[in-house]
Amino acid sequence: MKKAFLFDMDGVLADTETMWDKLGYDDLLIDFFGQELFEKVPVKSGMSFRGIFDTFVAAGWQGEYKPFHDRNIEMGNSIYPSIPLSPGVDELIKYLSDDGFTIGIVSSSPIEWVNQLVSRFKSYDLIKYFLSVNNHKTLKPKPSPDPYLHAMKELAVNPHRTIILEDSATGVAAAKASGATTICYTAYNRGFSWQIMPENADYYAKNMGDVMDIVAKIDLQ
């Protein structure tokens, strides 16, 4: 039977979310939506910028999406081509491939950012599946399990034969709801106000070596 390993990207394959914070993402939100609405709307790690926009709309924002989209794309294009990659990912991907896993990426980010970052890994050719929730107009974003369920359906793999590596409470909720075994990657969780340490993952890993050790002891049914 087939088995799959699905990576989230932001906060897993690179410390992108801390970089967004350093570049002043809160300032972007305040500039676009205003201080009063910004203080009312909770923006947490793992949300897509489409999801962020929809949250502000639900809180009363009436502006158009495209200007917000364009501001995000401009900032993201300064991050993904050059941000340092997480240590040990190439070794993990090689290990997973040798062990018979089909490897995929399921990200809330636009596919152009996924390509900019993931193509820099030496093991890029071993990654067989890519899904950008941002570019898929009909999927509900994480924390809905829909992105992961869609990926598993396309890969023809059972949730009980799937392992997902996530970092955020939003992502872990999506992974757990899909029925897959869920590993929470904690290397970049520094307790910022926009980060919530997930409490319900099946396993926790501080680095990619820990992930490899965890995978080695998981008995996929």
PDB file of C-alpha atoms in Angstrom, residues 24-218:
ATOM      1  CA  GLY A  24       6.729  44.430   9.749  1.00  0.00           C
ATOM      2  CA  TYR A  25       3.682  42.430   8.720  1.00  0.00           C
ATOM      3  CA  ASP A  26       1.671  44.005  11.535  1.00  0.00           C
ATOM      4  CA  ASP A  27       2.513  47.398  10.051  1.00  0.00           C
ATOM      5  CA  LEU A  28       1.187  46.218   6.686  1.00  0.00           C
ATOM      6  CA  LEU A  29      -2.072  45.113   8.312  1.00  0.00           C
ATOM      7  CA  ILE A  30      -2.451  48.374  10.237  1.00  0.00           C
ATOM      8  CA  ASP A  31      -1.702  50.439   7.135  1.00  0.00           C
ATOM      9  CA  PHE A  32      -4.219  48.497   5.071  1.00  0.00           C
ATOM     10  CA  PHE A  33      -7.066  47.840   7.529  1.00  0.00           C
ATOM     11  CA  GLY A  34      -6.519  50.559  10.135  1.00  0.00           C
ATOM     12  CA  GLN A  35      -5.467  50.400  13.785  1.00  0.00           C
ATOM     13  CA  GLU A  36      -8.968  49.971  15.208  1.00  0.00           C
ATOM     14  CA  LEU A  37      -9.849  46.918  13.108  1.00  0.00           C
ATOM     15  CA  PHE A  38      -6.340  45.485  13.500  1.00  0.00           C
ATOM     16  CA  GLU A  39      -6.791  45.416  17.268  1.00  0.00           C
ATOM     17  CA  LYS A  40     -10.078  43.511  16.916  1.00  0.00           C
ATOM     18  CA  VAL A  41      -8.941  40.801  14.499  1.00  0.00           C
ATOM     19  CA  PRO A  42      -6.711  37.941  15.691  1.00  0.00           C
ATOM     20  CA  VAL A  43      -4.045  37.019  13.116  1.00  0.00           C
ATOM     21  CA  LYS A  44      -2.233  33.801  14.006  1.00  0.00           C
ATOM     22  CA  SER A  45       0.556  31.722  12.555  1.00  0.00           C
ATOM     23  CA  GLY A  46      -0.465  29.394   9.746  1.00  0.00           C
ATOM     24  CA  MET A  47      -3.186  31.570   8.202  1.00  0.00           C
ATOM     25  CA  SER A  48      -3.084  32.246   4.462  1.00  0.00           C
ATOM     26  CA  PHE A  49      -3.285  35.880   3.477  1.00  0.00           C
ATOM     27  CA  ARG A  50      -6.605  35.126   1.801  1.00  0.00           C
ATOM     28  CA  GLY A  51      -7.764  33.734   5.123  1.00  0.00           C
ATOM     29  CA  ILE A  52      -6.443  36.826   6.915  1.00  0.00           C
ATOM     30  CA  PHE A  53      -8.341  39.083   4.511  1.00  0.00           C
ATOM     31  CA  ASP A  54     -11.566  37.106   4.948  1.00  0.00           C
ATOM     32  CA  THR A  55     -11.219  37.413   8.731  1.00  0.00           C
ATOM     33  CA  PHE A  56     -11.054  41.199   8.418  1.00  0.00           C
ATOM     34  CA  VAL A  57     -14.060  41.156   6.081  1.00  0.00           C
ATOM     35  CA  ALA A  58     -16.004  39.168   8.681  1.00  0.00           C
ATOM     36  CA  ALA A  59     -15.070  41.885  11.185  1.00  0.00           C
ATOM     37  CA  GLY A  60     -16.483  44.608   8.943  1.00  0.00           C
ATOM     38  CA  TRP A  61     -13.852  45.445   6.311  1.00  0.00           C
ATOM     39  CA  GLN A  62     -15.418  46.376   2.966  1.00  0.00           C
ATOM     40  CA  GLY A  63     -12.403  46.921   0.731  1.00  0.00           C
ATOM     41  CA  GLU A  64     -11.278  44.827  -2.231  1.00  0.00           C
ATOM     42  CA  TYR A  65      -8.968  41.832  -2.002  1.00  0.00           C
ATOM     43  CA  LYS A  66      -6.562  42.530  -4.890  1.00  0.00           C
ATOM     44  CA  PRO A  67      -4.671  45.478  -3.323  1.00  0.00           C
ATOM     45  CA  PHE A  68      -4.100  43.383  -0.184  1.00  0.00           C
ATOM     46  CA  HIS A  69      -3.016  40.418  -2.325  1.00  0.00           C
ATOM     47  CA  ASP A  70      -0.524  42.595  -4.207  1.00  0.00           C
ATOM     48  CA  ARG A  71       0.981  43.998  -0.981  1.00  0.00           C
ATOM     49  CA  ASN A  72       1.495  40.453   0.303  1.00  0.00           C
ATOM     50  CA  ILE A  73       3.057  39.269  -2.958  1.00  0.00           C
ATOM     51  CA  GLU A  74       5.486  42.186  -2.944  1.00  0.00           C
ATOM     52  CA  MET A  75       6.654  41.441   0.590  1.00  0.00           C
ATOM     53  CA  GLY A  76       6.776  37.674   0.046  1.00  0.00           C
ATOM     54  CA  ASN A  77       8.925  38.028  -3.067  1.00  0.00           C
ATOM     55  CA  SER A  78      11.600  39.581  -0.864  1.00  0.00           C
ATOM     56  CA  ILE A  79      11.603  36.553   1.452  1.00  0.00           C
ATOM     57  CA  TYR A  80      11.287  33.228  -0.341  1.00  0.00           C
ATOM     58  CA  PRO A  81      14.130  33.318  -2.911  1.00  0.00           C
ATOM     59  CA  SER A  82      16.862  33.814  -0.304  1.00  0.00           C
ATOM     60  CA  ILE A  83      15.692  32.904   3.206  1.00  0.00           C
ATOM     61  CA  PRO A  84      17.886  30.207   4.845  1.00  0.00           C
ATOM     62  CA  LEU A  85      16.444  26.717   4.489  1.00  0.00           C
ATOM     63  CA  SER A  86      15.797  24.523   7.508  1.00  0.00           C
ATOM     64  CA  PRO A  87      18.815  22.330   8.276  1.00  0.00           C
ATOM     65  CA  GLY A  88      18.409  18.634   7.609  1.00  0.00           C
ATOM     66  CA  VAL A  89      15.520  18.768   5.151  1.00  0.00           C
ATOM     67  CA  ASP A  90      17.475  17.218   2.276  1.00  0.00           C
ATOM     68  CA  GLU A  91      18.555  14.336   4.495  1.00  0.00           C
ATOM     69  CA  LEU A  92      14.988  13.816   5.723  1.00  0.00           C
ATOM     70  CA  ILE A  93      13.528  13.837   2.213  1.00  0.00           C
ATOM     71  CA  LYS A  94      16.157  11.341   1.029  1.00  0.00           C
ATOM     72  CA  TYR A  95      15.361   9.099   4.010  1.00  0.00           C
ATOM     73  CA  LEU A  96      11.617   9.290   3.328  1.00  0.00           C
ATOM     74  CA  SER A  97      12.075   8.566  -0.368  1.00  0.00           C
ATOM     75  CA  ASP A  98      14.300   5.572   0.351  1.00  0.00           C
ATOM     76  CA  ASP A  99      11.662   4.290   2.787  1.00  0.00           C
ATOM     77  CA  GLY A 100       8.983   4.366   0.098  1.00  0.00           C
ATOM     78  CA  PHE A 101       7.072   7.526   1.008  1.00  0.00           C
ATOM     79  CA  THR A 102       5.480   9.690  -1.665  1.00  0.00           C
ATOM     80  CA  ILE A 103       6.521  13.205  -0.644  1.00  0.00           C
ATOM     81  CA  GLY A 104       4.412  16.329  -1.056  1.00  0.00           C
ATOM     82  CA  ILE A 105       4.075  19.968  -0.023  1.00  0.00           C
ATOM     83  CA  VAL A 106       0.711  21.376   1.104  1.00  0.00           C
ATOM     84  CA  SER A 107       1.083  25.103   1.724  1.00  0.00           C
ATOM     85  CA  SER A 108      -1.197  28.068   2.310  1.00  0.00           C
ATOM     86  CA  SER A 109       1.260  30.242   0.367  1.00  0.00           C
ATOM     87  CA  PRO A 110       1.037  31.044  -3.361  1.00  0.00           C
ATOM     88  CA  ILE A 111       2.616  28.447  -5.608  1.00  0.00           C
ATOM     89  CA  GLU A 112       5.240  30.936  -6.802  1.00  0.00           C
ATOM     90  CA  TRP A 113       6.579  31.220  -3.245  1.00  0.00           C
ATOM     91  CA  VAL A 114       6.532  27.439  -2.859  1.00  0.00           C
ATOM     92  CA  ASN A 115       8.590  27.091  -6.039  1.00  0.00           C
ATOM     93  CA  GLN A 116      10.986  29.877  -5.041  1.00  0.00           C
ATOM     94  CA  LEU A 117      11.801  28.158  -1.765  1.00  0.00           C
ATOM     95  CA  VAL A 118      11.460  24.433  -2.406  1.00  0.00           C
ATOM     96  CA  SER A 119      13.395  24.444  -5.700  1.00  0.00           C
ATOM     97  CA  ARG A 120      16.501  25.410  -3.716  1.00  0.00           C
ATOM     98  CA  PHE A 121      16.635  22.039  -1.954  1.00  0.00           C
ATOM     99  CA  LYS A 122      19.035  19.463  -3.393  1.00  0.00           C
ATOM    100  CA  SER A 123      16.304  16.852  -2.951  1.00  0.00           C
ATOM    101  CA  TYR A 124      13.746  18.882  -4.945  1.00  0.00           C
ATOM    102  CA  ASP A 125      13.314  16.149  -7.577  1.00  0.00           C
ATOM    103  CA  LEU A 126      12.164  13.695  -4.897  1.00  0.00           C
ATOM    104  CA  ILE A 127       9.147  15.858  -4.048  1.00  0.00           C
ATOM    105  CA  LYS A 128       6.305  14.557  -6.198  1.00  0.00           C
ATOM    106  CA  TYR A 129       3.315  16.687  -5.227  1.00  0.00           C
ATOM    107  CA  PHE A 130       2.656  20.390  -4.663  1.00  0.00           C
ATOM    108  CA  LEU A 131      -0.560  22.044  -3.488  1.00  0.00           C
ATOM    109  CA  SER A 132      -1.025  25.759  -2.890  1.00  0.00           C
ATOM    110  CA  VAL A 133      -4.239  26.417  -1.008  1.00  0.00           C
ATOM    111  CA  ASN A 134      -3.952  30.062  -2.061  1.00  0.00           C
ATOM    112  CA  ASN A 135      -4.075  29.071  -5.729  1.00  0.00           C
ATOM    113  CA  HIS A 136      -6.880  26.524  -5.303  1.00  0.00           C
ATOM    114  CA  LYS A 137     -10.072  28.574  -5.292  1.00  0.00           C
ATOM    115  CA  THR A 138     -12.497  25.946  -3.996  1.00  0.00           C
ATOM    116  CA  LEU A 139     -10.620  24.516  -1.003  1.00  0.00           C
ATOM    117  CA  LYS A 140     -11.352  25.805   2.471  1.00  0.00           C
ATOM    118  CA  PRO A 141      -8.083  26.990   4.052  1.00  0.00           C
ATOM    119  CA  LYS A 142      -6.459  25.445   7.104  1.00  0.00           C
ATOM    120  CA  PRO A 143      -7.591  24.760   9.864  1.00  0.00           C
ATOM    121  CA  SER A 144     -10.075  22.941   7.633  1.00  0.00           C
ATOM    122  CA  PRO A 145      -8.721  19.476   6.751  1.00  0.00           C
ATOM    123  CA  ASP A 146      -9.762  20.014   3.121  1.00  0.00           C
ATOM    124  CA  PRO A 147      -6.264  20.796   1.757  1.00  0.00           C
ATOM    125  CA  TYR A 148      -4.804  17.623   3.226  1.00  0.00           C
ATOM    126  CA  LEU A 149      -7.803  15.489   2.291  1.00  0.00           C
ATOM    127  CA  HIS A 150      -7.562  16.828  -1.274  1.00  0.00           C
ATOM    128  CA  ALA A 151      -3.848  15.987  -1.412  1.00  0.00           C
ATOM    129  CA  MET A 152      -4.420  12.464  -0.116  1.00  0.00           C
ATOM    130  CA  LYS A 153      -7.223  11.917  -2.614  1.00  0.00           C
ATOM    131  CA  GLU A 154      -5.026  13.038  -5.503  1.00  0.00           C
ATOM    132  CA  LEU A 155      -2.176  10.841  -4.267  1.00  0.00           C
ATOM    133  CA  ALA A 156      -4.570   7.895  -3.751  1.00  0.00           C
ATOM    134  CA  VAL A 157      -3.302   7.358  -0.217  1.00  0.00           C
ATOM    135  CA  ASN A 158      -5.244   6.602   2.965  1.00  0.00           C
ATOM    136  CA  PRO A 159      -5.041   9.084   5.887  1.00  0.00           C
ATOM    137  CA  HIS A 160      -3.883   6.227   8.111  1.00  0.00           C
ATOM    138  CA  ARG A 161      -0.912   5.800   5.759  1.00  0.00           C
ATOM    139  CA  THR A 162      -0.030   9.505   5.802  1.00  0.00           C
ATOM    140  CA  ILE A 163       2.265  11.564   8.032  1.00  0.00           C
ATOM    141  CA  ILE A 164       2.025  15.372   8.082  1.00  0.00           C
ATOM    142  CA  LEU A 165       4.668  17.793   9.373  1.00  0.00           C
ATOM    143  CA  GLU A 166       3.194  21.081  10.579  1.00  0.00           C
ATOM    144  CA  ASP A 167       4.285  23.893  12.902  1.00  0.00           C
ATOM    145  CA  SER A 168       1.263  26.038  13.772  1.00  0.00           C
ATOM    146  CA  ALA A 169      -1.933  25.444  15.715  1.00  0.00           C
ATOM    147  CA  THR A 170      -3.828  26.203  12.505  1.00  0.00           C
ATOM    148  CA  GLY A 171      -1.868  23.632  10.519  1.00  0.00           C
ATOM    149  CA  VAL A 172      -1.877  20.948  13.203  1.00  0.00           C
ATOM    150  CA  ALA A 173      -5.659  21.281  13.522  1.00  0.00           C
ATOM    151  CA  ALA A 174      -6.004  20.724   9.765  1.00  0.00           C
ATOM    152  CA  ALA A 175      -3.643  17.753   9.802  1.00  0.00           C
ATOM    153  CA  LYS A 176      -5.296  16.078  12.786  1.00  0.00           C
ATOM    154  CA  ALA A 177      -8.783  16.572  11.350  1.00  0.00           C
ATOM    155  CA  SER A 178      -7.662  14.842   8.150  1.00  0.00           C
ATOM    156  CA  GLY A 179      -6.980  11.644  10.071  1.00  0.00           C
ATOM    157  CA  ALA A 180      -3.244  11.610   9.356  1.00  0.00           C
ATOM    158  CA  THR A 181      -0.462  11.099  11.887  1.00  0.00           C
ATOM    159  CA  THR A 182       0.690  14.598  12.792  1.00  0.00           C
ATOM    160  CA  ILE A 183       4.160  15.762  13.802  1.00  0.00           C
ATOM    161  CA  CYS A 184       4.552  19.307  15.126  1.00  0.00           C
ATOM    162  CA  TYR A 185       7.842  20.993  14.194  1.00  0.00           C
ATOM    163  CA  THR A 186       8.803  23.338  17.028  1.00  0.00           C
ATOM    164  CA  ALA A 187      12.203  24.707  15.961  1.00  0.00           C
ATOM    165  CA  TYR A 188      10.862  28.159  15.117  1.00  0.00           C
ATOM    166  CA  ASN A 189       8.211  28.554  17.793  1.00  0.00           C
ATOM    167  CA  ARG A 190       9.599  31.323  19.985  1.00  0.00           C
ATOM    168  CA  GLY A 191       6.421  32.211  21.843  1.00  0.00           C
ATOM    169  CA  PHE A 192       5.532  35.321  19.841  1.00  0.00           C
ATOM    170  CA  SER A 193       2.035  36.728  20.320  1.00  0.00           C
ATOM    171  CA  TRP A 194       0.967  35.368  16.918  1.00  0.00           C
ATOM    172  CA  GLN A 195       2.279  31.878  17.686  1.00  0.00           C
ATOM    173  CA  ILE A 196       0.305  29.291  19.642  1.00  0.00           C
ATOM    174  CA  MET A 197       2.052  26.038  20.530  1.00  0.00           C
ATOM    175  CA  PRO A 198      -0.213  23.230  19.285  1.00  0.00           C
ATOM    176  CA  GLU A 199      -1.339  20.947  22.081  1.00  0.00           C
ATOM    177  CA  ASN A 200      -2.802  18.009  20.197  1.00  0.00           C
ATOM    178  CA  ALA A 201      -0.128  16.821  17.752  1.00  0.00           C
ATOM    179  CA  ASP A 202       0.769  13.127  17.865  1.00  0.00           C
ATOM    180  CA  TYR A 203       4.489  13.877  18.096  1.00  0.00           C
ATOM    181  CA  TYR A 204       6.775  16.908  18.550  1.00  0.00           C
ATOM    182  CA  ALA A 205      10.136  17.475  16.857  1.00  0.00           C
ATOM    183  CA  LYS A 206      12.771  20.142  17.558  1.00  0.00           C
ATOM    184  CA  ASN A 207      14.715  19.456  14.351  1.00  0.00           C
ATOM    185  CA  MET A 208      14.637  17.332  11.206  1.00  0.00           C
ATOM    186  CA  GLY A 209      16.699  14.631  12.877  1.00  0.00           C
ATOM    187  CA  ASP A 210      13.948  14.271  15.460  1.00  0.00           C
ATOM    188  CA  VAL A 211      11.432  13.955  12.612  1.00  0.00           C
ATOM    189  CA  MET A 212      13.461  11.141  11.088  1.00  0.00           C
ATOM    190  CA  ASP A 213      13.632   9.317  14.430  1.00  0.00           C
ATOM    191  CA  ILE A 214       9.869   9.699  14.916  1.00  0.00           C
ATOM    192  CA  VAL A 215       9.056   8.409  11.424  1.00  0.00           C
ATOM    193  CA  ALA A 216      11.270   5.379  12.035  1.00  0.00           C
ATOM    194  CA  LYS A 217       9.127   4.278  14.980  1.00  0.00           C
ATOM    195  CA  ILE A 218       5.671   5.010  13.512  1.00  0.00           C
TER     196      ILE A 218
END
